[in-house]
């Protein structure tokens, strides 16, 4: 990622969200330690430094919406990283230099259904 494109947002603490094409441990560390940005991204193939072996087999009781994670601090930069797995239909893996796995507020939505007039 060219620095010139992100410089207007450097050191603002904003959150960068990336798909699997851009997400990696290296990206999370660079954006946080060099540019002062928080990061979260889906990890599929760029797994260097990511604990895929551990998170790929960890038991996830409760099915859909279950999550488990690992925290670490990068030795050279002091960046706190969160690697976690979340279950939808399949396991999804994420790396983040922001956030936590603490439960958020419950979201309730009004759902409309079509009533048959017969």
C-alpha atoms as one frame of an Amber mdcrd trajectory, in Angstrom:
protein
   0.000   0.000   0.000   1.586   3.294  -1.029   2.059   5.563   1.967   0.965
   8.622  -0.015  -2.595   7.312  -0.224  -2.959   6.845   3.531  -0.925   9.770
   4.834  -3.965  12.050   5.318  -5.247   9.522   7.893  -1.905   8.636   9.519
  -1.844   8.754  13.322  -5.609   9.310  13.574  -6.299   5.868  15.062  -8.874
   5.167  12.369  -9.781   1.595  11.538  -8.700  -0.008   8.267 -10.785  -3.046
   7.277  -9.343  -5.336   4.605 -10.442  -8.385   2.703  -8.255 -11.458   2.341
  -6.330  -9.932  -0.575  -4.662  -7.367   1.728  -4.925  -8.859   5.223  -1.877
 -10.309   6.946   0.020 -10.086  10.206   2.652  -7.990   8.422   0.001  -5.503
   7.234  -1.515  -5.184  10.716   1.881  -4.507  12.296   2.919  -1.992   9.620
  -0.308   0.005   9.687  -0.312   0.194  13.476   3.368   0.791  14.227   4.324
   2.986  11.244   1.098   4.794  10.334  -0.806   4.803  13.644  -3.880   3.088
  12.189  -5.900   0.235  13.653  -6.539  -2.797  11.451  -8.769  -5.830  11.032
  -8.769  -8.239   8.107  -9.822 -11.690   6.946  -6.951 -14.182   6.715  -7.184
 -16.956   4.116  -3.805 -17.597   2.518  -1.355 -14.996   3.905  -0.812 -16.966
   7.085   2.870 -16.266   7.852   2.975 -15.441  11.551  -0.729 -16.305  11.976
  -1.575 -19.201  14.365  -3.683 -21.067  11.792  -2.711 -24.516  13.145  -4.006
 -23.690  16.607  -7.159 -21.792  15.597  -8.021 -24.330  12.899  -8.594 -27.095
  15.456  -9.774 -25.248  18.577 -13.223 -26.538  19.658 -15.984 -23.987  19.117
 -18.965 -24.975  21.245 -22.211 -23.188  20.511 -22.130 -23.193  16.711 -22.893
 -20.085  14.707 -21.432 -16.941  16.275 -18.869 -18.771  18.434 -15.386 -17.288
  18.581 -11.962 -17.952  20.086  -8.831 -15.863  19.901  -5.198 -15.445  20.814
  -3.458 -12.243  21.903   0.197 -11.443  21.473   2.501  -8.441  21.461   4.950
  -8.027  18.581   8.396  -7.919  20.166   9.981  -5.274  17.932   7.128  -2.767
  17.680   5.010  -3.439  20.754   1.905  -3.794  18.560  -0.822  -5.800  20.288
  -2.297  -8.318  17.879  -5.456 -10.395  18.076  -5.801 -13.517  15.946  -9.237
 -15.066  16.105 -11.620 -17.530  14.527 -15.361 -16.935  14.195 -17.986 -19.401
  13.003 -20.719 -18.611  10.515 -21.357 -21.689   8.363 -17.608 -22.266   8.201
 -14.668 -20.981  10.209 -13.466 -17.486   9.316 -10.044 -16.283  10.470  -9.137
 -12.677  11.299  -6.090 -10.697  12.344  -6.530  -7.395  14.145  -4.530  -4.588
  15.694  -7.739  -3.278  17.276 -10.668  -4.467  19.325 -11.357  -7.420  21.555
 -13.515 -10.531  21.767 -15.714  -9.088  24.513 -19.428  -9.547  23.805 -21.139
  -6.516  22.321 -24.712  -5.351  22.881 -27.480  -7.617  21.621 -28.959  -6.459
  18.318 -32.668  -6.962  17.779 -34.302  -6.288  14.441 -37.905  -5.959  13.441
 -38.669  -8.527  10.738 -41.572  -8.083   8.356 -43.399 -11.059   6.898 -45.909
 -11.153   4.101 -49.333 -12.341   5.229 -51.314 -14.477   2.805 -54.717 -12.849
   2.223 -56.446 -16.223   1.731
